PDB file of C-alpha atoms in Angstrom:
ATOM      1  CA  MET A  17       2.049 -30.553 -21.201  1.00 46.00           C
ATOM      2  CA  SER A  18       4.168 -31.034 -18.291  1.00 46.00           C
ATOM      3  CA  ALA A  19       3.881 -28.795 -15.145  1.00 45.00           C
ATOM      4  CA  SER A  20       7.204 -27.597 -15.704  1.00 43.00           C
ATOM      5  CA  ALA A  21       6.640 -26.325 -19.339  1.00 44.00           C
ATOM      6  CA  ALA A  22       3.456 -24.609 -18.240  1.00 47.00           C
ATOM      7  CA  ILE A  23       5.088 -22.748 -15.732  1.00 47.00           C
ATOM      8  CA  GLU A  24       7.990 -21.912 -18.549  1.00 46.00           C
ATOM      9  CA  GLN A  25       4.836 -20.378 -20.814  1.00 59.00           C
ATOM     10  CA  ARG A  26       3.302 -18.189 -18.208  1.00 68.00           C
ATOM     11  CA  ASN A  27       3.942 -14.918 -18.318  1.00 81.00           C
ATOM     12  CA  GLN A  28       5.908 -14.216 -15.431  1.00 78.00           C
ATOM     13  CA  ASP A  29       5.491 -10.835 -14.781  1.00 83.00           C
ATOM     14  CA  ALA A  30       1.298 -11.200 -14.949  1.00 90.00           C
ATOM     15  CA  THR A  31       1.929 -14.006 -12.384  1.00 90.00           C
ATOM     16  CA  ILE A  32       1.369 -13.732  -8.907  1.00 92.00           C
ATOM     17  CA  TYR A  33       2.348 -16.394  -6.370  1.00 89.00           C
ATOM     18  CA  VAL A  34      -0.635 -16.985  -3.609  1.00 92.00           C
ATOM     19  CA  GLY A  35       0.664 -18.787   0.099  1.00 89.00           C
ATOM     20  CA  ASN A  36      -0.727 -20.146   3.052  1.00 91.00           C
ATOM     21  CA  LEU A  37      -4.121 -21.485   1.301  1.00 93.00           C
ATOM     22  CA  ASP A  38      -6.395 -23.301   3.252  1.00 94.00           C
ATOM     23  CA  GLU A  39      -6.808 -27.326   1.875  1.00 92.00           C
ATOM     24  CA  LYS A  40     -10.271 -26.493   0.861  1.00 94.00           C
ATOM     25  CA  VAL A  41      -9.570 -23.672  -1.438  1.00 95.00           C
ATOM     26  CA  THR A  42      -9.840 -25.188  -5.142  1.00 95.00           C
ATOM     27  CA  GLU A  43      -8.511 -23.842  -8.694  1.00 95.00           C
ATOM     28  CA  GLU A  44     -12.311 -22.538  -9.044  1.00 96.00           C
ATOM     29  CA  LEU A  45     -12.325 -20.787  -6.029  1.00 96.00           C
ATOM     30  CA  LEU A  46      -9.162 -18.916  -6.612  1.00 96.00           C
ATOM     31  CA  TRP A  47      -9.820 -17.841 -10.015  1.00 96.00           C
ATOM     32  CA  GLU A  48     -13.522 -16.350  -8.446  1.00 95.00           C
ATOM     33  CA  LEU A  49     -11.841 -14.439  -5.826  1.00 96.00           C
ATOM     34  CA  MET A  50      -8.826 -13.060  -8.305  1.00 96.00           C
ATOM     35  CA  LEU A  51     -11.439 -12.061 -10.637  1.00 95.00           C
ATOM     36  CA  GLN A  52     -12.159  -9.370  -7.965  1.00 94.00           C
ATOM     37  CA  ALA A  53      -8.499  -7.441  -8.902  1.00 94.00           C
ATOM     38  CA  GLY A  54      -8.541  -8.406 -12.935  1.00 95.00           C
ATOM     39  CA  VAL A  55      -9.267 -10.446 -15.827  1.00 95.00           C
ATOM     40  CA  VAL A  56      -7.862 -14.147 -15.191  1.00 96.00           C
ATOM     41  CA  VAL A  57      -5.866 -16.482 -17.781  1.00 95.00           C
ATOM     42  CA  ASN A  58      -4.999 -19.602 -15.872  1.00 94.00           C
ATOM     43  CA  VAL A  59      -4.988 -20.653 -12.258  1.00 94.00           C
ATOM     44  CA  HIS A  60      -2.023 -23.574 -11.290  1.00 91.00           C
ATOM     45  CA  ILE A  61      -2.370 -25.253  -7.552  1.00 91.00           C
ATOM     46  CA  PRO A  62       0.646 -27.841  -7.501  1.00 87.00           C
ATOM     47  CA  ARG A  63      -0.892 -31.233  -6.202  1.00 85.00           C
ATOM     48  CA  ASP A  64       0.776 -34.219  -4.788  1.00 81.00           C
ATOM     49  CA  LYS A  65       0.396 -37.138  -7.406  1.00 79.00           C
ATOM     50  CA  VAL A  66      -0.528 -39.571  -4.945  1.00 82.00           C
ATOM     51  CA  THR A  67      -2.822 -37.685  -2.420  1.00 85.00           C
ATOM     52  CA  SER A  68      -4.238 -35.202  -4.926  1.00 87.00           C
ATOM     53  CA  ARG A  69      -3.853 -32.657  -1.721  1.00 88.00           C
ATOM     54  CA  HIS A  70      -2.345 -29.167  -2.312  1.00 88.00           C
ATOM     55  CA  GLY A  71       0.725 -28.153  -1.080  1.00 84.00           C
ATOM     56  CA  GLY A  72      -1.116 -24.170   0.113  1.00 88.00           C
ATOM     57  CA  TYR A  73       0.082 -22.521  -2.843  1.00 88.00           C
ATOM     58  CA  GLY A  74      -0.709 -22.130  -6.450  1.00 89.00           C
ATOM     59  CA  PHE A  75      -0.251 -19.136  -8.997  1.00 90.00           C
ATOM     60  CA  VAL A  76      -2.585 -17.142 -10.537  1.00 94.00           C
ATOM     61  CA  GLU A  77      -1.823 -15.516 -14.452  1.00 93.00           C
ATOM     62  CA  PHE A  78      -3.469 -12.483 -15.154  1.00 94.00           C
ATOM     63  CA  ARG A  79      -4.294 -11.244 -18.661  1.00 93.00           C
ATOM     64  CA  THR A  80      -1.695  -7.959 -17.974  1.00 93.00           C
ATOM     65  CA  GLU A  81       1.051  -6.868 -15.526  1.00 91.00           C
ATOM     66  CA  GLU A  82      -0.619  -4.528 -14.425  1.00 92.00           C
ATOM     67  CA  ASP A  83      -3.628  -6.591 -12.962  1.00 94.00           C
ATOM     68  CA  ALA A  84      -0.949  -8.831 -11.433  1.00 93.00           C
ATOM     69  CA  GLU A  85       0.607  -5.881  -9.618  1.00 91.00           C
ATOM     70  CA  TYR A  86      -3.222  -4.789  -8.442  1.00 93.00           C
ATOM     71  CA  ALA A  87      -3.856  -8.173  -7.376  1.00 94.00           C
ATOM     72  CA  THR A  88      -0.541  -8.091  -4.886  1.00 92.00           C
ATOM     73  CA  LYS A  89      -1.992  -4.569  -3.345  1.00 90.00           C
ATOM     74  CA  VAL A  90      -5.725  -6.111  -2.882  1.00 93.00           C
ATOM     75  CA  MET A  91      -5.670  -9.192  -1.977  1.00 94.00           C
ATOM     76  CA  ASN A  92      -2.673 -10.128   0.237  1.00 91.00           C
ATOM     77  CA  MET A  93      -3.289 -10.643   3.750  1.00 91.00           C
ATOM     78  CA  ILE A  94      -6.998 -11.241   3.356  1.00 93.00           C
ATOM     79  CA  GLN A  95      -8.632 -14.145   5.027  1.00 92.00           C
ATOM     80  CA  LEU A  96      -9.864 -17.144   3.175  1.00 94.00           C
ATOM     81  CA  PHE A  97     -11.234 -20.008   5.266  1.00 93.00           C
ATOM     82  CA  ASN A  98      -9.764 -18.606   8.352  1.00 88.00           C
ATOM     83  CA  LYS A  99      -6.079 -18.368   7.169  1.00 92.00           C
ATOM     84  CA  ILE A 100      -4.425 -14.792   5.963  1.00 92.00           C
ATOM     85  CA  ILE A 101      -2.823 -15.904   2.420  1.00 94.00           C
ATOM     86  CA  ARG A 102       0.148 -14.419   1.291  1.00 90.00           C
ATOM     87  CA  VAL A 103       0.045 -12.502  -2.440  1.00 92.00           C
ATOM     88  CA  LYS A 104       3.128 -11.700  -3.977  1.00 87.00           C
ATOM     89  CA  LYS A 105       4.784 -11.325  -7.556  1.00 82.00           C
ATOM     90  CA  SER A 106       6.071 -14.842  -8.363  1.00 68.00           C
ATOM     91  CA  SER A 107       8.825 -13.803 -11.240  1.00 55.00           C
ATOM     92  CA  GLN A 108      11.386 -16.781 -11.060  1.00 43.00           C
ATOM     93  CA  ASP A 109      14.874 -14.507 -10.263  1.00 40.00           C
ATOM     94  CA  GLN A 110      12.886 -12.247  -7.301  1.00 45.00           C
ATOM     95  CA  LYS A 111      15.901  -9.722  -7.995  1.00 43.00           C
ATOM     96  CA  THR A 112      14.244  -6.943  -5.601  1.00 42.00           C
ATOM     97  CA  LEU A 113      14.039  -9.826  -2.577  1.00 41.00           C
ATOM     98  CA  ASP A 114      17.837 -10.564  -3.243  1.00 50.00           C
ATOM     99  CA  ILE A 115      19.028  -7.065  -3.386  1.00 60.00           C
ATOM    100  CA  GLY A 116      17.045  -5.855  -0.507  1.00 77.00           C
ATOM    101  CA  ALA A 117      15.350  -3.348   0.981  1.00 88.00           C
ATOM    102  CA  ASN A 118      14.879  -5.055   4.423  1.00 92.00           C
ATOM    103  CA  LEU A 119      13.983  -3.910   7.594  1.00 95.00           C
ATOM    104  CA  PHE A 120      14.775  -5.575  10.792  1.00 96.00           C
ATOM    105  CA  LEU A 121      12.070  -4.739  13.663  1.00 98.00           C
ATOM    106  CA  GLY A 122      13.087  -5.258  17.565  1.00 97.00           C
ATOM    107  CA  ASN A 123      11.254  -5.222  20.927  1.00 97.00           C
ATOM    108  CA  LEU A 124       8.161  -6.088  19.114  1.00 97.00           C
ATOM    109  CA  ASP A 125       5.813  -6.417  21.923  1.00 96.00           C
ATOM    110  CA  PRO A 126       4.249 -10.039  22.102  1.00 95.00           C
ATOM    111  CA  ASP A 127       0.718  -8.801  20.691  1.00 94.00           C
ATOM    112  CA  VAL A 128       2.341  -7.171  17.688  1.00 95.00           C
ATOM    113  CA  ASP A 129       1.209  -9.959  14.798  1.00 94.00           C
ATOM    114  CA  GLU A 130       2.376 -10.323  11.170  1.00 93.00           C
ATOM    115  CA  LYS A 131      -1.335  -8.153  10.272  1.00 92.00           C
ATOM    116  CA  LEU A 132      -0.683  -5.665  12.799  1.00 94.00           C
ATOM    117  CA  LEU A 133       3.141  -4.992  11.135  1.00 96.00           C
ATOM    118  CA  TYR A 134       1.701  -5.115   7.519  1.00 93.00           C
ATOM    119  CA  ASP A 135      -0.918  -2.410   8.040  1.00 92.00           C
ATOM    120  CA  THR A 136       1.548  -0.017  10.410  1.00 94.00           C
ATOM    121  CA  PHE A 137       4.153  -0.081   7.512  1.00 95.00           C
ATOM    122  CA  SER A 138       2.612  -0.256   4.272  1.00 90.00           C
ATOM    123  CA  ALA A 139       1.731   3.289   4.875  1.00 91.00           C
ATOM    124  CA  PHE A 140       5.435   4.043   3.975  1.00 91.00           C
ATOM    125  CA  GLY A 141       5.209   1.896   0.724  1.00 88.00           C
ATOM    126  CA  GLY A 142       4.924  -1.109  -0.933  1.00 87.00           C
ATOM    127  CA  ILE A 143       5.654  -4.053   1.168  1.00 89.00           C
ATOM    128  CA  VAL A 144       6.852  -7.346  -1.472  1.00 84.00           C
ATOM    129  CA  GLU A 145       6.225 -10.038   0.882  1.00 83.00           C
ATOM    130  CA  THR A 146       4.449 -10.725   3.686  1.00 86.00           C
ATOM    131  CA  PRO A 147       6.026  -9.052   7.082  1.00 92.00           C
ATOM    132  CA  LYS A 148       7.752 -12.060   9.537  1.00 92.00           C
ATOM    133  CA  ILE A 149       8.031 -12.336  13.001  1.00 94.00           C
ATOM    134  CA  MET A 150      10.296 -14.952  14.546  1.00 94.00           C
ATOM    135  CA  ARG A 151       8.493 -16.883  16.991  1.00 92.00           C
ATOM    136  CA  ASP A 152       9.298 -20.143  19.198  1.00 90.00           C
ATOM    137  CA  PRO A 153       8.714 -23.204  17.330  1.00 87.00           C
ATOM    138  CA  ASP A 154       7.342 -24.837  19.556  1.00 88.00           C
ATOM    139  CA  THR A 155       5.024 -22.523  21.568  1.00 91.00           C
ATOM    140  CA  LYS A 156       4.177 -20.351  18.245  1.00 89.00           C
ATOM    141  CA  VAL A 157       5.123 -17.241  20.911  1.00 93.00           C
ATOM    142  CA  SER A 158       7.123 -13.965  19.382  1.00 95.00           C
ATOM    143  CA  ARG A 159      10.662 -14.001  19.895  1.00 95.00           C
ATOM    144  CA  GLY A 160      10.222 -10.343  19.778  1.00 96.00           C
ATOM    145  CA  PHE A 161      11.901  -9.401  16.787  1.00 97.00           C
ATOM    146  CA  GLY A 162      10.823  -9.797  12.919  1.00 96.00           C
ATOM    147  CA  PHE A 163      11.443  -8.263   9.188  1.00 95.00           C
ATOM    148  CA  VAL A 164       9.603  -6.389   6.923  1.00 95.00           C
ATOM    149  CA  SER A 165      10.674  -6.038   2.906  1.00 92.00           C
ATOM    150  CA  TYR A 166      10.052  -3.073   0.953  1.00 90.00           C
ATOM    151  CA  ASP A 167       9.725  -2.837  -3.088  1.00 85.00           C
ATOM    152  CA  SER A 168      12.073   0.174  -2.666  1.00 87.00           C
ATOM    153  CA  PHE A 169      15.174   2.013  -0.548  1.00 91.00           C
ATOM    154  CA  GLU A 170      13.100   5.067  -0.669  1.00 91.00           C
ATOM    155  CA  ALA A 171      10.307   3.212   1.298  1.00 91.00           C
ATOM    156  CA  ALA A 172      12.220   1.613   3.444  1.00 94.00           C
ATOM    157  CA  ASP A 173      14.361   5.000   4.323  1.00 95.00           C
ATOM    158  CA  LEU A 174      10.965   6.767   4.863  1.00 94.00           C
ATOM    159  CA  ALA A 175       9.910   3.620   7.616  1.00 95.00           C
ATOM    160  CA  ILE A 176      13.348   3.979   9.923  1.00 96.00           C
ATOM    161  CA  GLU A 177      13.134   7.648   9.830  1.00 94.00           C
ATOM    162  CA  CYS A 178       9.230   7.600  10.680  1.00 94.00           C
ATOM    163  CA  MET A 179       8.878   4.394  13.493  1.00 96.00           C
ATOM    164  CA  ASN A 180      12.646   3.820  14.700  1.00 96.00           C
ATOM    165  CA  ALA A 181      11.909   4.637  18.700  1.00 95.00           C
ATOM    166  CA  GLN A 182       8.596   5.098  18.173  1.00 95.00           C
ATOM    167  CA  TYR A 183       6.128   3.307  20.243  1.00 95.00           C
ATOM    168  CA  LEU A 184       4.058   0.140  19.120  1.00 95.00           C
ATOM    169  CA  CYS A 185       1.971  -1.849  21.732  1.00 95.00           C
ATOM    170  CA  ASN A 186       3.332   0.408  24.231  1.00 92.00           C
ATOM    171  CA  ARG A 187       7.019  -0.860  22.927  1.00 95.00           C
ATOM    172  CA  GLN A 188       9.711   1.255  21.752  1.00 96.00           C
ATOM    173  CA  ILE A 189      10.497  -0.494  19.030  1.00 97.00           C
ATOM    174  CA  VAL A 190      13.784  -0.726  16.960  1.00 97.00           C
ATOM    175  CA  VAL A 191      13.445  -0.442  13.129  1.00 97.00           C
ATOM    176  CA  GLN A 192      16.911  -0.582  10.913  1.00 96.00           C
ATOM    177  CA  TYR A 193      18.516  -2.205   8.009  1.00 95.00           C
ATOM    178  CA  ALA A 194      18.844  -5.783   8.338  1.00 93.00           C
ATOM    179  CA  TYR A 195      22.324  -7.858   8.369  1.00 89.00           C
ATOM    180  CA  LYS A 196      22.528  -9.623   4.767  1.00 82.00           C
ATOM    181  CA  LYS A 197      22.187 -13.330   4.941  1.00 77.00           C
ATOM    182  CA  GLY A 198      25.305 -14.913   5.851  1.00 66.00           C
ATOM    183  CA  SER A 199      26.756 -11.681   7.059  1.00 66.00           C
ATOM    184  CA  ASN A 200      27.445 -10.569  10.938  1.00 63.00           C
ATOM    185  CA  ASN A 201      28.748  -6.931  10.191  1.00 77.00           C
ATOM    186  CA  GLU A 202      26.910  -5.948   6.787  1.00 82.00           C
ATOM    187  CA  ARG A 203      23.511  -4.691   6.620  1.00 89.00           C
ATOM    188  CA  HIS A 204      21.219  -3.914   3.712  1.00 90.00           C
ATOM    189  CA  GLY A 205      20.847  -0.202   2.280  1.00 88.00           C
ATOM    190  CA  SER A 206      24.096   0.361   1.229  1.00 86.00           C
ATOM    191  CA  GLN A 207      24.973   2.619  -2.006  1.00 85.00           C
ATOM    192  CA  ALA A 208      25.587  -0.040  -3.850  1.00 79.00           C
ATOM    193  CA  GLU A 209      22.522  -2.103  -3.157  1.00 78.00           C
ATOM    194  CA  ARG A 210      20.928   0.820  -4.486  1.00 83.00           C
ATOM    195  CA  LEU A 211      22.400   1.417  -7.644  1.00 77.00           C
ATOM    196  CA  LEU A 212      21.962  -2.562  -8.235  1.00 71.00           C
ATOM    197  CA  ALA A 213      18.126  -1.602  -7.324  1.00 69.00           C
ATOM    198  CA  SER A 214      17.940   1.491  -9.629  1.00 71.00           C
ATOM    199  CA  SER A 215      19.424  -0.746 -12.758  1.00 61.00           C
ATOM    200  CA  ASN A 216      16.861  -3.569 -11.901  1.00 58.00           C
ATOM    201  CA  PRO A 217      13.896  -3.484 -14.328  1.00 49.00           C
ATOM    202  CA  ASN A 218      11.996  -5.881 -12.630  1.00 51.00           C
ATOM    203  CA  LYS A 219      11.812  -3.362  -9.522  1.00 50.00           C
ATOM    204  CA  LEU A 220       8.385  -2.739  -8.263  1.00 46.00           C
ATOM    205  CA  LYS A 221       6.620   0.682  -8.422  1.00 45.00           C
ATOM    206  CA  PRO A 222       6.403   2.105  -4.327  1.00 43.00           C
ATOM    207  CA  HIS A 223       2.648   2.965  -3.497  1.00 39.00           C
ATOM    208  CA  THR A 224       1.605   4.314  -0.533  1.00 38.00           C
ATOM    209  CA  ARG A 225      -2.186   3.103   0.197  1.00 38.00           C
ATOM    210  CA  PHE A 226      -2.184   5.141   3.484  1.00 37.00           C
ATOM    211  CA  ALA A 227       0.217   7.542   3.485  1.00 38.00           C
ATOM    212  CA  PHE A 228      -0.025  10.968   1.622  1.00 38.00           C
ATOM    213  CA  SER A 229      -3.298  10.091   0.558  1.00 38.00           C
ATOM    214  CA  THR A 230      -4.873  13.366   1.395  1.00 40.00           C
ATOM    215  CA  PRO A 231      -3.867  16.288  -0.585  1.00 39.00           C
ATOM    216  CA  ALA A 232      -2.672  19.359   1.864  1.00 40.00           C
ATOM    217  CA  VAL A 233      -5.560  22.355   1.795  1.00 41.00           C
ATOM    218  CA  PRO A 234      -3.950  25.380   0.692  1.00 42.00           C
ATOM    219  CA  GLN A 235      -4.436  28.104   3.557  1.00 47.00           C
ATOM    220  CA  PRO A 236      -5.451  31.554   3.134  1.00 50.00           C
ATOM    221  CA  PRO A 237      -2.730  34.137   3.896  1.00 50.00           C
ATOM    222  CA  PRO A 238      -2.496  35.856   7.161  1.00 52.00           C
ATOM    223  CA  MET A 239      -4.679  38.676   7.526  1.00 53.00           C
ATOM    224  CA  ALA A 240      -3.055  42.120   8.537  1.00 49.00           C
ATOM    225  CA  THR A 241      -2.708  42.996  12.315  1.00 49.00           C
ATOM    226  CA  GLY A 242      -6.018  43.775  13.660  1.00 50.00           C
ATOM    227  CA  MET A 243      -7.909  43.253  10.619  1.00 49.00           C
ATOM    228  CA  MET A 244     -10.653  40.627  11.033  1.00 48.00           C
ATOM    229  CA  GLN A 245     -11.804  37.557   8.998  1.00 46.00           C
ATOM    230  CA  PRO A 246     -14.263  38.325   6.370  1.00 45.00           C
ATOM    231  CA  MET A 247     -16.730  36.313   7.825  1.00 46.00           C
ATOM    232  CA  MET A 248     -16.441  37.978  11.276  1.00 44.00           C
ATOM    233  CA  MET A 249     -17.397  41.234   9.699  1.00 45.00           C
ATOM    234  CA  ALA A 250     -20.398  43.122  10.640  1.00 45.00           C
ATOM    235  CA  PRO A 251     -23.268  42.982   8.349  1.00 46.00           C
ATOM    236  CA  GLY A 252     -23.275  45.399   5.484  1.00 46.00           C
ATOM    237  CA  MET A 253     -19.043  45.544   5.708  1.00 46.00           C
ATOM    238  CA  ALA A 254     -17.045  44.650   3.080  1.00 45.00           C
ATOM    239  CA  MET A 255     -12.977  45.199   2.815  1.00 45.00           C
ATOM    240  CA  GLN A 256     -11.066  46.751   0.027  1.00 47.00           C
ATOM    241  CA  GLY A 257     -10.361  44.296  -3.147  1.00 45.00           C
ATOM    242  CA  HIS A 258     -13.315  41.849  -1.890  1.00 46.00           C
ATOM    243  CA  MET A 259     -16.618  41.227  -3.202  1.00 51.00           C
ATOM    244  CA  PRO A 260     -19.094  44.273  -2.753  1.00 53.00           C
ATOM    245  CA  PRO A 261     -21.859  44.020  -0.275  1.00 54.00           C
ATOM    246  CA  PRO A 262     -25.245  42.220  -1.789  1.00 55.00           C
ATOM    247  CA  PRO A 263     -27.329  45.091  -3.791  1.00 54.00           C
ATOM    248  CA  PRO A 264     -31.026  45.901  -1.722  1.00 53.00           C
ATOM    249  CA  VAL A 265     -33.695  44.348  -1.603  1.00 52.00           C
ATOM    250  CA  GLY A 266     -35.691  44.567  -5.041  1.00 50.00           C
ATOM    251  CA  MET A 267     -32.612  45.830  -7.120  1.00 50.00           C
ATOM    252  CA  MET A 268     -30.915  43.382  -9.846  1.00 51.00           C
ATOM    253  CA  ALA A 269     -27.420  42.616  -9.455  1.00 49.00           C
ATOM    254  CA  PRO A 270     -25.373  44.681 -11.560  1.00 49.00           C
ATOM    255  CA  GLN A 271     -24.212  41.256 -13.935  1.00 49.00           C
ATOM    256  CA  TYR A 272     -28.105  41.279 -14.514  1.00 47.00           C
ATOM    257  CA  MET A 273     -28.449  44.552 -15.782  1.00 48.00           C
ATOM    258  CA  SER A 274     -27.866  44.817 -19.234  1.00 47.00           C
ATOM    259  CA  HIS A 275     -31.264  44.618 -20.210  1.00 51.00           C
ATOM    260  CA  PRO A 276     -34.063  46.775 -18.843  1.00 54.00           C
ATOM    261  CA  PRO A 277     -36.231  45.108 -16.239  1.00 55.00           C
ATOM    262  CA  PRO A 278     -39.494  43.609 -17.133  1.00 58.00           C
ATOM    263  CA  PRO A 279     -42.538  46.402 -17.219  1.00 59.00           C
ATOM    264  CA  PRO A 280     -44.425  46.099 -13.810  1.00 56.00           C
ATOM    265  CA  GLN A 281     -47.390  43.375 -14.302  1.00 57.00           C
ATOM    266  CA  HIS A 282     -50.875  44.415 -13.047  1.00 55.00           C
ATOM    267  CA  PHE A 283     -53.254  41.685 -11.875  1.00 49.00           C
TER     268      PHE A 283
END
């Protein structure tokens, strides 16, 4: 079976792309790693026919789409042989990326790297590919701007609302929708794009791993003016509508008095 035929027979919805692999990574090692996320059906790392060296990427097919989705969340941006791997869904059309809940991040400090962007912006929703920082091709120094792509416009809207004009590494950053490719004045996030995204069956479900993880604890209503909280009242005092004070020592509580007490014991 040819490689192209094998790709066609894969369940694309249950397959992930794994990039930035070290040359020491093998199919067996990648299989063992991805087993931590779910049941693996197949692992394929394309290799050069002459040198047998791989190109730094591969594909992992899981038994279910849910396992593949989980792998993109827990395996992306982990370190393997001193390289930060990239994990995302490998659907051939990648319509979510073409539609584009893509953000531009400006005025970035030189110390800001891809991992920091991921850790910061994944709080607002699912990030569908590794954040990208534009760098000088020779020195690899950051040029001060980058991009983040979300799986939904709701997540992108929230990131803009919360992070635009905020400080990251002592710099006030700019967060806004990125310009579309090949356009100088049209940004992502238009109403037309949102309608396309809502009708896209391959759109990933947004998730919030860090934000909103702890539900708000309901607070008791405020006490009337001049009234003390129960824990601050003097012993033996009871407020109307609250629990009565405990019975005196040696007397049983009312709920246990439906039967007569046992006769006293004489020793």
